PDB file of C-alpha atoms in Angstrom:
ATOM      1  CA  UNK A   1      -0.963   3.965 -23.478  1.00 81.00           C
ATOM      2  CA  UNK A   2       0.295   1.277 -25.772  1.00 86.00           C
ATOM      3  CA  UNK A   3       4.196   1.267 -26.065  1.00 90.00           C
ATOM      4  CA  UNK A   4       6.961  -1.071 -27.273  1.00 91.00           C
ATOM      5  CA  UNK A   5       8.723  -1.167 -24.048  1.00 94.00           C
ATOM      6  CA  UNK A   6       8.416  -4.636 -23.039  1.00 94.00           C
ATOM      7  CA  UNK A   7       9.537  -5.463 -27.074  1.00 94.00           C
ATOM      8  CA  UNK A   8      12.526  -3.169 -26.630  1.00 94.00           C
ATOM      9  CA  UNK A   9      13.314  -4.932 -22.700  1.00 95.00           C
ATOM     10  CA  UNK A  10      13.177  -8.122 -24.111  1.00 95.00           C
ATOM     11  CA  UNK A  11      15.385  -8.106 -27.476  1.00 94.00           C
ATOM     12  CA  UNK A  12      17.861  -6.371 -24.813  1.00 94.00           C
ATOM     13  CA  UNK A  13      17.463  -9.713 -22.821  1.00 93.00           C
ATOM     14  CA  UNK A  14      16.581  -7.829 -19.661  1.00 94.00           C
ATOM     15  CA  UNK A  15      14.361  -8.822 -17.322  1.00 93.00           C
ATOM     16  CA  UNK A  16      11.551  -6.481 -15.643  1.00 94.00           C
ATOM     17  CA  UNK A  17      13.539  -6.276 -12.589  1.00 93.00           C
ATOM     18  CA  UNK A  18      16.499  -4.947 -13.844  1.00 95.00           C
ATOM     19  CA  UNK A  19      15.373  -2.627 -16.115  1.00 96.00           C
ATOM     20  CA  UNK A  20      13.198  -1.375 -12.339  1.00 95.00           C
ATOM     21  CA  UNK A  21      16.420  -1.222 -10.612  1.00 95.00           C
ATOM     22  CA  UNK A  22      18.217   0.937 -13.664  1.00 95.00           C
ATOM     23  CA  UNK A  23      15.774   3.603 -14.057  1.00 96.00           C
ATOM     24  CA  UNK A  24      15.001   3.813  -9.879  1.00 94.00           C
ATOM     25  CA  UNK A  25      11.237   2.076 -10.020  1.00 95.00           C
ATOM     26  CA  UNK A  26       9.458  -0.751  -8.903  1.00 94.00           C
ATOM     27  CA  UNK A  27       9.167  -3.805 -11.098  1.00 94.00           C
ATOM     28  CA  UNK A  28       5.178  -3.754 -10.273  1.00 95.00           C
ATOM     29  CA  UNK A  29       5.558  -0.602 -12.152  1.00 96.00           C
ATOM     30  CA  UNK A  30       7.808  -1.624 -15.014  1.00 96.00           C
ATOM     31  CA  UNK A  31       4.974  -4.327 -15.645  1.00 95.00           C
ATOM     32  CA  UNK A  32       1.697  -2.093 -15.399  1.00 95.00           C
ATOM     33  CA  UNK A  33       3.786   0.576 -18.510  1.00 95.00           C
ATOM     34  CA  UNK A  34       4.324  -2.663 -20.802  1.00 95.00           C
ATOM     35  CA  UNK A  35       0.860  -3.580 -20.029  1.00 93.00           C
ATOM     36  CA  UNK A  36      -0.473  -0.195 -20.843  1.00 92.00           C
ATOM     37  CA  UNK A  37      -2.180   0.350 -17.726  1.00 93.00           C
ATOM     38  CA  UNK A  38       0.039   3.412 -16.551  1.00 94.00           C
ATOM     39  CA  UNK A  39       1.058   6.222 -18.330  1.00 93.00           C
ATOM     40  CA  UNK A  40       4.688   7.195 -17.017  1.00 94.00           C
ATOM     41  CA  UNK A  41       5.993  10.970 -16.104  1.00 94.00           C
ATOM     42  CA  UNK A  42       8.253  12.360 -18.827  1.00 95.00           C
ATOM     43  CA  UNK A  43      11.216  11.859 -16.689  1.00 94.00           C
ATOM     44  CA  UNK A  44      10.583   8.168 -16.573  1.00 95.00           C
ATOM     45  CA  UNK A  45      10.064   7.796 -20.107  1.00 95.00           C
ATOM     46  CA  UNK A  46      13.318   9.487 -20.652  1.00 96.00           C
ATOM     47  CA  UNK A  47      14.772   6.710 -18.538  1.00 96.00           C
ATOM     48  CA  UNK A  48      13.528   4.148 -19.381  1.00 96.00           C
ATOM     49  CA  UNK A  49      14.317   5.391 -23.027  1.00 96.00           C
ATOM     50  CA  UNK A  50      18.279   6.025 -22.030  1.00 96.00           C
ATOM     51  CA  UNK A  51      18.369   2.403 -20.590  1.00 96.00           C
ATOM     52  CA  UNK A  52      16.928   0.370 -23.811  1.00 96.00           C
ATOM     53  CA  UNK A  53      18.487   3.033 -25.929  1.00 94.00           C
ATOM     54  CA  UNK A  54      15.901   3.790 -28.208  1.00 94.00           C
ATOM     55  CA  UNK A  55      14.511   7.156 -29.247  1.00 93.00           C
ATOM     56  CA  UNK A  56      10.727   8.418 -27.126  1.00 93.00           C
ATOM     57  CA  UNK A  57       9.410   7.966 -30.574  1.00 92.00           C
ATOM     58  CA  UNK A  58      10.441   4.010 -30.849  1.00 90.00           C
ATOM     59  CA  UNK A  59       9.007   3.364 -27.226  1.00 92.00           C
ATOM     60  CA  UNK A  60       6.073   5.556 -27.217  1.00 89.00           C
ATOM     61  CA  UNK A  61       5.243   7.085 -30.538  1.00 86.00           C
ATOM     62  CA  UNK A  62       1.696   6.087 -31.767  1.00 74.00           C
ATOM     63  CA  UNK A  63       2.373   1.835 -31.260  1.00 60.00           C
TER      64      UNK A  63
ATOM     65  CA  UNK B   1       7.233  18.659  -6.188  1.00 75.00           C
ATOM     66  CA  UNK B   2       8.058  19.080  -2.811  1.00 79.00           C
ATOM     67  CA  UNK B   3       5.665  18.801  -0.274  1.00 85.00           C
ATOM     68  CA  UNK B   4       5.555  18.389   3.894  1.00 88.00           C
ATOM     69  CA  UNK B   5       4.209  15.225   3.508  1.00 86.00           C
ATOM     70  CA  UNK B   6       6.898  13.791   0.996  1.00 85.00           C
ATOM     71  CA  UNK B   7       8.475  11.660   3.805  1.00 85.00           C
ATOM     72  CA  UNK B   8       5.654   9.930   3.553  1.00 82.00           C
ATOM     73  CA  UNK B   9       5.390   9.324   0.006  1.00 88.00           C
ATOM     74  CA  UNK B  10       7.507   6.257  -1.529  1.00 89.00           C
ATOM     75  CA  UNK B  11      10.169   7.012  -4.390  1.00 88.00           C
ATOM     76  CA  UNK B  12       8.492   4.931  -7.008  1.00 92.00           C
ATOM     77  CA  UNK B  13       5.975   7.349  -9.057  1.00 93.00           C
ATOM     78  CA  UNK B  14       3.150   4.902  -9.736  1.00 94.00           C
ATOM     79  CA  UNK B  15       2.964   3.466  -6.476  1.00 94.00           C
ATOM     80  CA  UNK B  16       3.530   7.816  -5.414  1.00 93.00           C
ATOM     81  CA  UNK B  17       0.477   8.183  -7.138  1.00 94.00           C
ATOM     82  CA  UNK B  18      -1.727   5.699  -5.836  1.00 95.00           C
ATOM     83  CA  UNK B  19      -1.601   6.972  -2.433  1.00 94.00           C
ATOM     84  CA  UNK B  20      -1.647  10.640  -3.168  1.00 94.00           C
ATOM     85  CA  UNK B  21      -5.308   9.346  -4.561  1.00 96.00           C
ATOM     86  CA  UNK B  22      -5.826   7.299  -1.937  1.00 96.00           C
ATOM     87  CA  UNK B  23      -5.309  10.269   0.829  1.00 95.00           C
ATOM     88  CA  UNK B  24      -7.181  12.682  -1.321  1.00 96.00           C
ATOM     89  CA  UNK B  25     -10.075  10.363  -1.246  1.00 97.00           C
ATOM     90  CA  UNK B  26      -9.539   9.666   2.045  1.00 97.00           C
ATOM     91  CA  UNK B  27      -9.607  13.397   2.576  1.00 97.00           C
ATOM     92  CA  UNK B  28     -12.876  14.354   0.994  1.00 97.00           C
ATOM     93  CA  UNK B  29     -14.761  11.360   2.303  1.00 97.00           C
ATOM     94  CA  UNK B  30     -13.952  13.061   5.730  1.00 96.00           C
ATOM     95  CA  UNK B  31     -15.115  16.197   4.883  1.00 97.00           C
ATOM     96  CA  UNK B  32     -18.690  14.621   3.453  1.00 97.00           C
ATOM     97  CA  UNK B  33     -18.869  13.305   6.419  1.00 96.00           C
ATOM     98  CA  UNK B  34     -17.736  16.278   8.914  1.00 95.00           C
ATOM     99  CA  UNK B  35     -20.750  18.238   6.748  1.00 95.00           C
ATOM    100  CA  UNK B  36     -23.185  14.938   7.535  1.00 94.00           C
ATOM    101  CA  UNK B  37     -22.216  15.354  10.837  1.00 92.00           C
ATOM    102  CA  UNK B  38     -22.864  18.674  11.054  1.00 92.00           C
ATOM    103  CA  UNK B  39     -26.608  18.430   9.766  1.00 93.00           C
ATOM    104  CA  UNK B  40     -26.906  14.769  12.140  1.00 91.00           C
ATOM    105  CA  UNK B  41     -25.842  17.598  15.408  1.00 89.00           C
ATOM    106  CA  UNK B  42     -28.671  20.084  14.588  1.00 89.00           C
ATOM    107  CA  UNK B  43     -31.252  16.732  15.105  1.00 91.00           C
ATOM    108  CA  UNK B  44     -29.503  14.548  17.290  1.00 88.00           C
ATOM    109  CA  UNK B  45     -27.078  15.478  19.678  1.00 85.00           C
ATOM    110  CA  UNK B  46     -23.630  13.882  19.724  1.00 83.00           C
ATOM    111  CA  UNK B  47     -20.661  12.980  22.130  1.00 87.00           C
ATOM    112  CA  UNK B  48     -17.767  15.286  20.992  1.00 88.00           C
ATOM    113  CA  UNK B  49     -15.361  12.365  21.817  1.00 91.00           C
ATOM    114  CA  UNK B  50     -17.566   9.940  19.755  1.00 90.00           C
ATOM    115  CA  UNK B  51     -18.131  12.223  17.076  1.00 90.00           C
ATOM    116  CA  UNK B  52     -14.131  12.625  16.744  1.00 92.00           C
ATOM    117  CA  UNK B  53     -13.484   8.868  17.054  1.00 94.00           C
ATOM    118  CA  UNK B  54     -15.868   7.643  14.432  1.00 94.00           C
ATOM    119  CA  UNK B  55     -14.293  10.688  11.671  1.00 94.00           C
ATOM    120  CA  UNK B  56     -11.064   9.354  12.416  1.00 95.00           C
ATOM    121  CA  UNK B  57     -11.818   5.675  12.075  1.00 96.00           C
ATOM    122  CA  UNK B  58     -13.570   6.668   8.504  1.00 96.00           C
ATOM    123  CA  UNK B  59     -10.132   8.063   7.275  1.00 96.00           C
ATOM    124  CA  UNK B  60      -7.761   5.534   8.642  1.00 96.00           C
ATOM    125  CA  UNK B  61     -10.223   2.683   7.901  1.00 96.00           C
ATOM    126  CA  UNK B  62     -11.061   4.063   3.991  1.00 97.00           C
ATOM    127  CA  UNK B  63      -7.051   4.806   3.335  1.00 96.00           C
ATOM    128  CA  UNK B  64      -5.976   1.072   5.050  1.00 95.00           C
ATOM    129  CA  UNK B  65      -8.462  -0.961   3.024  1.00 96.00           C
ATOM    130  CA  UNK B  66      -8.177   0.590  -0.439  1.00 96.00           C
ATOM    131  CA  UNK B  67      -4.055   0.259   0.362  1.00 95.00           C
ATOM    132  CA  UNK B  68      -4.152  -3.354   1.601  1.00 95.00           C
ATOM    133  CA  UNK B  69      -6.756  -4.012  -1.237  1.00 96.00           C
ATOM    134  CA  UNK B  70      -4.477  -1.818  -4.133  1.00 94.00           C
ATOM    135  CA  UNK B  71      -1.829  -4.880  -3.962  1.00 93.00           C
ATOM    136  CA  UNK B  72       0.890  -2.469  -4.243  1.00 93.00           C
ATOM    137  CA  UNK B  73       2.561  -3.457  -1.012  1.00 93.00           C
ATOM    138  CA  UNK B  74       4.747  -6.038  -2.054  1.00 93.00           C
ATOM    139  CA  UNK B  75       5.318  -4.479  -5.441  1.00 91.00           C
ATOM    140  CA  UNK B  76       8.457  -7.299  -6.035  1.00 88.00           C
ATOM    141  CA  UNK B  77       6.393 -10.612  -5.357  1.00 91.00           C
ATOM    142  CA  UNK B  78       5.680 -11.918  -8.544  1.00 89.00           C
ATOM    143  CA  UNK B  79       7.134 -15.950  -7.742  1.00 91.00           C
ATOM    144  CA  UNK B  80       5.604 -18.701  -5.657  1.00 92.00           C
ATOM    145  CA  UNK B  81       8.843 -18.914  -3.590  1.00 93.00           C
ATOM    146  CA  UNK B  82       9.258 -15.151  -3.064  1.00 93.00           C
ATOM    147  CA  UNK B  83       5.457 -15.448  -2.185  1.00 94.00           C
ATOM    148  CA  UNK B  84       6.628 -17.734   0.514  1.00 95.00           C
ATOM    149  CA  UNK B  85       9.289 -15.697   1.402  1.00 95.00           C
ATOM    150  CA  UNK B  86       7.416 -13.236   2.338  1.00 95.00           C
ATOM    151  CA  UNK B  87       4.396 -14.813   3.808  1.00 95.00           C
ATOM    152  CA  UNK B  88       7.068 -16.195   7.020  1.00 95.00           C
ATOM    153  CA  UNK B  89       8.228 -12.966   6.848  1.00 95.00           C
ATOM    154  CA  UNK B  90       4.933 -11.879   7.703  1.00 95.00           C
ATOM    155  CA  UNK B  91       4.815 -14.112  10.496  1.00 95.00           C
ATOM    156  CA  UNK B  92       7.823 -13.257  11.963  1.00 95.00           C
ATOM    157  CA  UNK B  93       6.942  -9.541  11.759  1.00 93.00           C
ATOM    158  CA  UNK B  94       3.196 -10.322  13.719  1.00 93.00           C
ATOM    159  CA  UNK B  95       5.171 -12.716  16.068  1.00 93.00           C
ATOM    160  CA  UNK B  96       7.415 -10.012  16.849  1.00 94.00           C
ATOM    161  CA  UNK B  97       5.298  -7.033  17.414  1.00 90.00           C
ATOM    162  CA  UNK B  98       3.134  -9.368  19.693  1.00 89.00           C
ATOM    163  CA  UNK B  99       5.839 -10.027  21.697  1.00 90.00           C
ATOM    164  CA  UNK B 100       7.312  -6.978  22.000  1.00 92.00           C
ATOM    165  CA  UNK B 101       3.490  -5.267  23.133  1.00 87.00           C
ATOM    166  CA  UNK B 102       3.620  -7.811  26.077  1.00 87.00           C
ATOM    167  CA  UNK B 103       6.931  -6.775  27.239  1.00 89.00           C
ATOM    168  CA  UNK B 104       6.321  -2.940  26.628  1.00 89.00           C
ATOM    169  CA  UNK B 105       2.303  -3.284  27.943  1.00 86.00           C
ATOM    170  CA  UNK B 106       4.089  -5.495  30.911  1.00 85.00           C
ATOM    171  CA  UNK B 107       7.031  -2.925  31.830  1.00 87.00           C
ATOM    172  CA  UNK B 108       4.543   0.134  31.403  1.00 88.00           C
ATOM    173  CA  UNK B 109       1.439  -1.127  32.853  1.00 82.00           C
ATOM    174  CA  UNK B 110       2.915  -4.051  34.960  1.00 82.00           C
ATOM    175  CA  UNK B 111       1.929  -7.657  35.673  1.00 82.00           C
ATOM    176  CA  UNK B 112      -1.846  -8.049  35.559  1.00 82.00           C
ATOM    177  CA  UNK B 113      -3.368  -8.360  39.041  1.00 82.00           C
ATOM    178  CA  UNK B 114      -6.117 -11.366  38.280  1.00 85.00           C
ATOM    179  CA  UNK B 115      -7.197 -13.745  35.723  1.00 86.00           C
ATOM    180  CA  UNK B 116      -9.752 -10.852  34.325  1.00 88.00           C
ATOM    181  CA  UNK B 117      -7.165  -8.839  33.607  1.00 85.00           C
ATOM    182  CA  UNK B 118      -5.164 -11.237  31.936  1.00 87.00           C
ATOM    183  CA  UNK B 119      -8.147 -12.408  29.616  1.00 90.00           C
ATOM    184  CA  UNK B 120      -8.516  -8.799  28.991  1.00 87.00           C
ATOM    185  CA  UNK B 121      -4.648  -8.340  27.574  1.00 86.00           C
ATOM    186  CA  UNK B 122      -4.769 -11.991  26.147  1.00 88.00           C
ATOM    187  CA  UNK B 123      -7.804 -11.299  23.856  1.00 90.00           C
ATOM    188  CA  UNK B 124      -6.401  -7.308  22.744  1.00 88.00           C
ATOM    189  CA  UNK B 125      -3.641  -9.045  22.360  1.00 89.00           C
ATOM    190  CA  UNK B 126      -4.992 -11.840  19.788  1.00 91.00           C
ATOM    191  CA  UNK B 127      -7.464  -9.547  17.963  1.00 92.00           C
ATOM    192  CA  UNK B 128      -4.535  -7.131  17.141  1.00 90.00           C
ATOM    193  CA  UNK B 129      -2.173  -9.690  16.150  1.00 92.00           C
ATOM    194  CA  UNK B 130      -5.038 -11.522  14.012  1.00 93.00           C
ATOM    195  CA  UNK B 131      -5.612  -8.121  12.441  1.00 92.00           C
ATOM    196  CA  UNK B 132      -2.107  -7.138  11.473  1.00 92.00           C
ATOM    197  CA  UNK B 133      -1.982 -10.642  10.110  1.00 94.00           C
ATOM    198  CA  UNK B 134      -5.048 -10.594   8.122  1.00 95.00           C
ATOM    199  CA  UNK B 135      -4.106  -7.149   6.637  1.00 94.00           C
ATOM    200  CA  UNK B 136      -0.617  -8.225   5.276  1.00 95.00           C
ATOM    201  CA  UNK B 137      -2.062 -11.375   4.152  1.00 95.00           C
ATOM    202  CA  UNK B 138      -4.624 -10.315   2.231  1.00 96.00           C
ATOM    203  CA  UNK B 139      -1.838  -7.434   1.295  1.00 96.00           C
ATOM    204  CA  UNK B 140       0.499  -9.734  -0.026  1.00 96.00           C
ATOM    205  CA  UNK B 141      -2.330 -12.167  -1.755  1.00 95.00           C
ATOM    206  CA  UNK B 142      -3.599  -9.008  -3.814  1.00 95.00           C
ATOM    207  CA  UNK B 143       0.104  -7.774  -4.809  1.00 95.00           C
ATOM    208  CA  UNK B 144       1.114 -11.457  -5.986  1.00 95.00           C
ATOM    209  CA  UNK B 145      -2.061 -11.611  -8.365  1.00 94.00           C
ATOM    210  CA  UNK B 146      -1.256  -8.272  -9.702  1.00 93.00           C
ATOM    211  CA  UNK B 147       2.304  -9.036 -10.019  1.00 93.00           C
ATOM    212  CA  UNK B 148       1.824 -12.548 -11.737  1.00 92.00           C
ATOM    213  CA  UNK B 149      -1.128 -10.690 -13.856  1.00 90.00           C
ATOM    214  CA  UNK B 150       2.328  -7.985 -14.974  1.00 90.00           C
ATOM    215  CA  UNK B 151       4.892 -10.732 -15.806  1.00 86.00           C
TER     216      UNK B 151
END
């Protein structure tokens, strides 16, 4: 699933790691969502949504 | 979800995932295999023991190569130096568990009696070692290519 996570991470100036260590994953897994490659649980979306504070719609919404 | 075997699973949900899939592969290529069994024991008749031994080794075998080859071990590796890092950690881990074996095999079993014996010990010993070694290694190789491949 395409997303805008990684666009979102980076005008934050965070790096992979620390956005892992805020919402409680691995950075292996923080890397594989901005690549598309894994589609994340609700819950983590949510997280990951509260951290970069954007909306589920400007992270995940159609990209 | 909770589940008897969640003290086995790790926290992180992908890498949760991956070896749910892993098991439940694991799981049904035992059961193809109890049913091959099964028709192989109507032709050919089969040590219990052996039979037993060689299902086992197909589950531990299938789940330890798919993990080791999965590269999600070392899920933080993603830099030369913390490749290094953990490589000598690696090698302090498989110089550790070698030496403690001898002392545990030593204080259990006691000092071997001839030179047989002690070729016997010396070469389990080495093909273990060698083994645990080979898995990390190749482990930790897989994880840092996936983990560069993420940056």
């Amino acid at each position: 699933m395409k997303n805008n996570v990684r666009t979102s991470r980076l005008n934050l100036s965070m790096t992979q790691e620390q956005l892992a260590v805020r919402v409680g994953v691995t950075r292996q897994t923080i890397g594989l969502i901005e690549k598309g490659e894994y589609n994340p649980s609700l819950q983590l979306c949510i997280s990951i949504a509260k951290v970069l504070n954007k909306t589920l719609n400007d992270l995940f919404w159609e990209v | 979800m909770k589940s008897w075997i969640t003290f086995l699973i790790p926290n992180d949900e992908y890498k949760e995932k991956r070896i749910l899939y892993l098991l439940a592969e694991g799981g049904i290529l035992l059961f193809l295999s109890l049913i091959v069994m099964v028709i192989w024991n109507q032709y050919f008749l089969m040590n219990t023991n052996t039979a037993l031994l060689i299902l086992v080794t197909i589950f531990l075998f299938y789940v330890t190569a798919r993990y080791t080859l999965s590269g999600i071990e070392y899920t933080d590796v993603a830099t030369e130096s913390s490749y290094k890092k953990e490589l000598k950690h690696i090698r302090t881990k498989t110089i550790s568990f070698v030496l403690i074996f001898i002392v545990l095999f030593l204080f259990i079993s006691g000092v071997p009696a001839n030179k047989t014996e002690w070729v016997e010990i010396g070469g389990l010993l080495i093909s273990v070692g060698f083994l645990w070694y080979l898995t990390s290694f190749i482990s930790l190789k897989r994880s840092y290519k996936k983990n560069k491949e993420l940056l």
